[in-house]
Amino acid sequence: MGRFIMADFIKPGKKAPAFTLKDQDGQTVKLKDLAGAPVVLFFYPKDNTPGCTKEACAFRDRYAELQSAGAQLFGISTDSAESHVKFRDKFGLPFPLLVDENHAMSEKYGAYREKNLYGKKSMGIQRSTYLIDSAGKVVKVWKRVRVDGHDQQVLDALASLAEQN
């Protein structure tokens, strides 16, 4: 088995890597189709785990504000569509959850990396968020997201993006 080379997070100012993924309902989502509005991609480790649930619910509770800011929001994990449907339905999540079971997109964005939990190393998604502008450029990257207050950080970044345009 070849050694896995971890990609770095995409630096602000760079073009966001293209992707085509299905959401929990089998609808195809392509980055190029999202042009013209800011996009928020939040990568999270696993459906129905405490931190991920808290983060998704915080975005759910601020979803109207995110939409008012013109943003399109997507959650991404390596869970299956079936798992995403259960997660969405259980917590009433109003935004799409993208399926990245083979973690190809998460790797492109640098979110799939080695994690060290209590001395045990494993590969998985590191909680991280990207803000991409309407032209497809990365504006901001949050690499090791702490859930508390993260929804406000994203809204603040969207507000400053709007002021620049």
PDB file of C-alpha atoms in Angstrom:
ATOM      1  CA  MET A   1       0.000   0.000   0.000  1.00  0.00           C
ATOM      2  CA  GLY A   2       1.424   3.399  -0.996  1.00  0.00           C
ATOM      3  CA  ARG A   3       2.032   6.082   1.569  1.00  0.00           C
ATOM      4  CA  PHE A   4      -0.714   8.665   1.755  1.00  0.00           C
ATOM      5  CA  ILE A   5       0.465  12.203   1.017  1.00  0.00           C
ATOM      6  CA  MET A   6      -1.615  14.772   2.854  1.00  0.00           C
ATOM      7  CA  ALA A   7      -2.590  17.807   0.842  1.00  0.00           C
ATOM      8  CA  ASP A   8      -2.280  21.191   2.489  1.00  0.00           C
ATOM      9  CA  PHE A   9      -5.284  23.373   3.128  1.00  0.00           C
ATOM     10  CA  ILE A  10      -5.944  25.692   0.186  1.00  0.00           C
ATOM     11  CA  LYS A  11      -4.537  29.136   0.881  1.00  0.00           C
ATOM     12  CA  PRO A  12      -6.767  32.223   0.713  1.00  0.00           C
ATOM     13  CA  GLY A  13      -6.540  33.904  -2.683  1.00  0.00           C
ATOM     14  CA  LYS A  14      -6.253  30.582  -4.533  1.00  0.00           C
ATOM     15  CA  LYS A  15      -8.978  29.120  -6.719  1.00  0.00           C
ATOM     16  CA  ALA A  16     -11.099  26.581  -4.861  1.00  0.00           C
ATOM     17  CA  PRO A  17     -10.647  23.067  -6.281  1.00  0.00           C
ATOM     18  CA  ALA A  18     -13.500  21.974  -8.534  1.00  0.00           C
ATOM     19  CA  PHE A  19     -15.740  19.238  -7.218  1.00  0.00           C
ATOM     20  CA  THR A  20     -18.821  17.276  -8.177  1.00  0.00           C
ATOM     21  CA  LEU A  21     -20.551  15.424  -5.339  1.00  0.00           C
ATOM     22  CA  LYS A  22     -24.011  14.099  -4.611  1.00  0.00           C
ATOM     23  CA  ASP A  23     -25.991  15.359  -1.646  1.00  0.00           C
ATOM     24  CA  GLN A  24     -28.011  13.206   0.734  1.00  0.00           C
ATOM     25  CA  ASP A  25     -30.895  13.016  -1.780  1.00  0.00           C
ATOM     26  CA  GLY A  26     -28.744  12.074  -4.772  1.00  0.00           C
ATOM     27  CA  GLN A  27     -28.752  15.584  -6.293  1.00  0.00           C
ATOM     28  CA  THR A  28     -25.486  16.509  -8.010  1.00  0.00           C
ATOM     29  CA  VAL A  29     -23.685  19.565  -6.638  1.00  0.00           C
ATOM     30  CA  LYS A  30     -20.857  21.116  -8.681  1.00  0.00           C
ATOM     31  CA  LEU A  31     -18.762  24.007  -7.451  1.00  0.00           C
ATOM     32  CA  LYS A  32     -18.861  25.635 -10.911  1.00  0.00           C
ATOM     33  CA  ASP A  33     -22.694  25.732 -10.734  1.00  0.00           C
ATOM     34  CA  LEU A  34     -22.493  27.708  -7.472  1.00  0.00           C
ATOM     35  CA  ALA A  35     -20.635  30.673  -9.001  1.00  0.00           C
ATOM     36  CA  GLY A  36     -22.180  34.084  -8.418  1.00  0.00           C
ATOM     37  CA  ALA A  37     -22.692  33.674  -4.658  1.00  0.00           C
ATOM     38  CA  PRO A  38     -20.408  32.948  -1.718  1.00  0.00           C
ATOM     39  CA  VAL A  39     -20.115  29.295  -0.705  1.00  0.00           C
ATOM     40  CA  VAL A  40     -19.456  27.971   2.797  1.00  0.00           C
ATOM     41  CA  LEU A  41     -18.125  24.406   2.929  1.00  0.00           C
ATOM     42  CA  PHE A  42     -17.861  22.895   6.378  1.00  0.00           C
ATOM     43  CA  PHE A  43     -16.008  19.616   6.644  1.00  0.00           C
ATOM     44  CA  TYR A  44     -16.922  17.555   9.689  1.00  0.00           C
ATOM     45  CA  PRO A  45     -15.776  14.125  10.898  1.00  0.00           C
ATOM     46  CA  LYS A  46     -18.993  12.132  11.378  1.00  0.00           C
ATOM     47  CA  ASP A  47     -22.794  12.355  11.371  1.00  0.00           C
ATOM     48  CA  ASN A  48     -24.506  12.133  14.768  1.00  0.00           C
ATOM     49  CA  THR A  49     -21.408  12.666  16.900  1.00  0.00           C
ATOM     50  CA  PRO A  50     -21.562  15.334  19.627  1.00  0.00           C
ATOM     51  CA  GLY A  51     -19.276  18.007  18.116  1.00  0.00           C
ATOM     52  CA  CYS A  52     -20.582  17.533  14.589  1.00  0.00           C
ATOM     53  CA  THR A  53     -24.186  17.657  15.746  1.00  0.00           C
ATOM     54  CA  LYS A  54     -23.500  20.842  17.721  1.00  0.00           C
ATOM     55  CA  GLU A  55     -21.801  22.458  14.703  1.00  0.00           C
ATOM     56  CA  ALA A  56     -24.537  21.445  12.233  1.00  0.00           C
ATOM     57  CA  CYS A  57     -27.268  22.643  14.603  1.00  0.00           C
ATOM     58  CA  ALA A  58     -25.492  25.985  15.114  1.00  0.00           C
ATOM     59  CA  PHE A  59     -25.463  26.464  11.325  1.00  0.00           C
ATOM     60  CA  ARG A  60     -29.110  25.334  11.205  1.00  0.00           C
ATOM     61  CA  ASP A  61     -30.057  27.940  13.807  1.00  0.00           C
ATOM     62  CA  ARG A  62     -28.271  30.702  11.856  1.00  0.00           C
ATOM     63  CA  TYR A  63     -29.269  29.436   8.402  1.00  0.00           C
ATOM     64  CA  ALA A  64     -31.638  32.357   7.687  1.00  0.00           C
ATOM     65  CA  GLU A  65     -28.779  34.787   8.451  1.00  0.00           C
ATOM     66  CA  LEU A  66     -26.412  32.842   6.195  1.00  0.00           C
ATOM     67  CA  GLN A  67     -28.988  32.975   3.407  1.00  0.00           C
ATOM     68  CA  SER A  68     -29.547  36.711   4.004  1.00  0.00           C
ATOM     69  CA  ALA A  69     -25.800  37.131   3.506  1.00  0.00           C
ATOM     70  CA  GLY A  70     -26.260  35.398   0.146  1.00  0.00           C
ATOM     71  CA  ALA A  71     -24.266  32.321   1.158  1.00  0.00           C
ATOM     72  CA  GLN A  72     -24.795  28.754   0.020  1.00  0.00           C
ATOM     73  CA  LEU A  73     -23.923  26.326   2.823  1.00  0.00           C
ATOM     74  CA  PHE A  74     -22.851  22.689   2.513  1.00  0.00           C
ATOM     75  CA  GLY A  75     -21.748  20.160   5.097  1.00  0.00           C
ATOM     76  CA  ILE A  76     -19.291  17.475   3.938  1.00  0.00           C
ATOM     77  CA  SER A  77     -18.234  14.204   5.536  1.00  0.00           C
ATOM     78  CA  THR A  78     -17.293  10.704   4.466  1.00  0.00           C
ATOM     79  CA  ASP A  79     -20.644   9.326   5.659  1.00  0.00           C
ATOM     80  CA  SER A  80     -23.088   7.674   3.245  1.00  0.00           C
ATOM     81  CA  ALA A  81     -26.152   9.373   1.776  1.00  0.00           C
ATOM     82  CA  GLU A  82     -28.310   7.159   4.014  1.00  0.00           C
ATOM     83  CA  SER A  83     -26.428   8.357   7.107  1.00  0.00           C
ATOM     84  CA  HIS A  84     -26.763  11.988   5.942  1.00  0.00           C
ATOM     85  CA  VAL A  85     -30.537  11.601   5.471  1.00  0.00           C
ATOM     86  CA  LYS A  86     -30.918  10.296   9.034  1.00  0.00           C
ATOM     87  CA  PHE A  87     -28.706  13.101  10.393  1.00  0.00           C
ATOM     88  CA  ARG A  88     -30.616  15.770   8.444  1.00  0.00           C
ATOM     89  CA  ASP A  89     -34.022  14.428   9.457  1.00  0.00           C
ATOM     90  CA  LYS A  90     -33.129  13.908  13.115  1.00  0.00           C
ATOM     91  CA  PHE A  91     -31.931  17.506  13.526  1.00  0.00           C
ATOM     92  CA  GLY A  92     -33.984  19.324  10.854  1.00  0.00           C
ATOM     93  CA  LEU A  93     -30.948  20.489   8.888  1.00  0.00           C
ATOM     94  CA  PRO A  94     -32.086  22.796   6.050  1.00  0.00           C
ATOM     95  CA  PHE A  95     -28.861  22.674   4.002  1.00  0.00           C
ATOM     96  CA  PRO A  96     -27.397  19.895   1.828  1.00  0.00           C
ATOM     97  CA  LEU A  97     -24.938  17.376   3.218  1.00  0.00           C
ATOM     98  CA  LEU A  98     -22.487  16.235   0.572  1.00  0.00           C
ATOM     99  CA  VAL A  99     -21.333  12.622   0.337  1.00  0.00           C
ATOM    100  CA  ASP A 100     -17.555  12.210   0.100  1.00  0.00           C
ATOM    101  CA  GLU A 101     -17.286   8.516   0.980  1.00  0.00           C
ATOM    102  CA  ASN A 102     -13.978   8.029  -0.830  1.00  0.00           C
ATOM    103  CA  HIS A 103     -12.727  11.334   0.724  1.00  0.00           C
ATOM    104  CA  ALA A 104     -11.413  12.565  -2.657  1.00  0.00           C
ATOM    105  CA  MET A 105     -12.831  16.074  -2.215  1.00  0.00           C
ATOM    106  CA  SER A 106     -11.794  16.270   1.447  1.00  0.00           C
ATOM    107  CA  GLU A 107      -8.265  15.352   0.362  1.00  0.00           C
ATOM    108  CA  LYS A 108      -8.218  18.070  -2.340  1.00  0.00           C
ATOM    109  CA  TYR A 109      -9.173  20.645   0.282  1.00  0.00           C
ATOM    110  CA  GLY A 110      -6.648  19.354   2.838  1.00  0.00           C
ATOM    111  CA  ALA A 111      -9.399  18.448   5.305  1.00  0.00           C
ATOM    112  CA  TYR A 112      -8.676  14.702   5.208  1.00  0.00           C
ATOM    113  CA  ARG A 113      -5.561  14.231   7.305  1.00  0.00           C
ATOM    114  CA  GLU A 114      -3.846  12.302  10.026  1.00  0.00           C
ATOM    115  CA  LYS A 115      -5.460  12.847  13.392  1.00  0.00           C
ATOM    116  CA  ASN A 116      -4.024  11.979  16.759  1.00  0.00           C
ATOM    117  CA  LEU A 117      -6.523  11.167  19.484  1.00  0.00           C
ATOM    118  CA  TYR A 118      -5.066  10.095  22.823  1.00  0.00           C
ATOM    119  CA  GLY A 119      -1.911   8.877  21.087  1.00  0.00           C
ATOM    120  CA  LYS A 120      -3.843   6.837  18.513  1.00  0.00           C
ATOM    121  CA  LYS A 121      -3.213   7.983  14.952  1.00  0.00           C
ATOM    122  CA  SER A 122      -5.882   7.645  12.286  1.00  0.00           C
ATOM    123  CA  MET A 123      -6.911   9.255   9.010  1.00  0.00           C
ATOM    124  CA  GLY A 124     -10.103  11.262   8.878  1.00  0.00           C
ATOM    125  CA  ILE A 125     -11.667  14.636   8.328  1.00  0.00           C
ATOM    126  CA  GLN A 126     -10.359  17.454  10.466  1.00  0.00           C
ATOM    127  CA  ARG A 127     -13.166  19.853  11.316  1.00  0.00           C
ATOM    128  CA  SER A 128     -12.529  22.783   8.992  1.00  0.00           C
ATOM    129  CA  THR A 129     -14.465  25.388   7.017  1.00  0.00           C
ATOM    130  CA  TYR A 130     -13.880  27.218   3.755  1.00  0.00           C
ATOM    131  CA  LEU A 131     -15.428  30.480   2.612  1.00  0.00           C
ATOM    132  CA  ILE A 132     -15.309  30.757  -1.187  1.00  0.00           C
ATOM    133  CA  ASP A 133     -16.257  33.995  -2.918  1.00  0.00           C
ATOM    134  CA  SER A 134     -18.692  34.349  -5.813  1.00  0.00           C
ATOM    135  CA  ALA A 135     -15.801  34.045  -8.300  1.00  0.00           C
ATOM    136  CA  GLY A 136     -14.657  30.709  -6.864  1.00  0.00           C
ATOM    137  CA  LYS A 137     -11.650  31.965  -4.899  1.00  0.00           C
ATOM    138  CA  VAL A 138     -10.913  30.883  -1.328  1.00  0.00           C
ATOM    139  CA  VAL A 139     -11.388  33.880   0.949  1.00  0.00           C
ATOM    140  CA  LYS A 140     -10.964  32.313   4.383  1.00  0.00           C
ATOM    141  CA  VAL A 141     -10.017  28.952   5.875  1.00  0.00           C
ATOM    142  CA  TRP A 142     -10.679  27.809   9.416  1.00  0.00           C
ATOM    143  CA  LYS A 143      -8.365  24.816   9.925  1.00  0.00           C
ATOM    144  CA  ARG A 144      -9.071  23.373  13.355  1.00  0.00           C
ATOM    145  CA  VAL A 145     -12.562  24.578  14.061  1.00  0.00           C
ATOM    146  CA  ARG A 146     -13.721  24.970  17.633  1.00  0.00           C
ATOM    147  CA  VAL A 147     -17.482  24.630  17.415  1.00  0.00           C
ATOM    148  CA  ASP A 148     -18.414  27.288  19.981  1.00  0.00           C
ATOM    149  CA  GLY A 149     -18.813  30.617  18.198  1.00  0.00           C
ATOM    150  CA  HIS A 150     -17.815  29.263  14.785  1.00  0.00           C
ATOM    151  CA  ASP A 151     -21.184  30.139  13.245  1.00  0.00           C
ATOM    152  CA  GLN A 152     -20.575  33.786  14.236  1.00  0.00           C
ATOM    153  CA  GLN A 153     -17.039  33.725  12.773  1.00  0.00           C
ATOM    154  CA  VAL A 154     -18.488  32.582   9.447  1.00  0.00           C
ATOM    155  CA  LEU A 155     -21.209  35.258   9.507  1.00  0.00           C
ATOM    156  CA  ASP A 156     -18.608  37.932  10.350  1.00  0.00           C
ATOM    157  CA  ALA A 157     -16.414  36.791   7.432  1.00  0.00           C
ATOM    158  CA  LEU A 158     -19.436  36.892   5.092  1.00  0.00           C
ATOM    159  CA  ALA A 159     -20.227  40.426   6.274  1.00  0.00           C
ATOM    160  CA  SER A 160     -16.672  41.619   5.591  1.00  0.00           C
ATOM    161  CA  LEU A 161     -16.755  39.901   2.185  1.00  0.00           C
ATOM    162  CA  ALA A 162     -19.957  41.813   1.356  1.00  0.00           C
ATOM    163  CA  GLU A 163     -18.306  45.101   2.425  1.00  0.00           C
ATOM    164  CA  GLN A 164     -15.390  44.456   0.032  1.00  0.00           C
ATOM    165  CA  ASN A 165     -17.704  43.930  -2.939  1.00  0.00           C
TER     166      ASN A 165
END
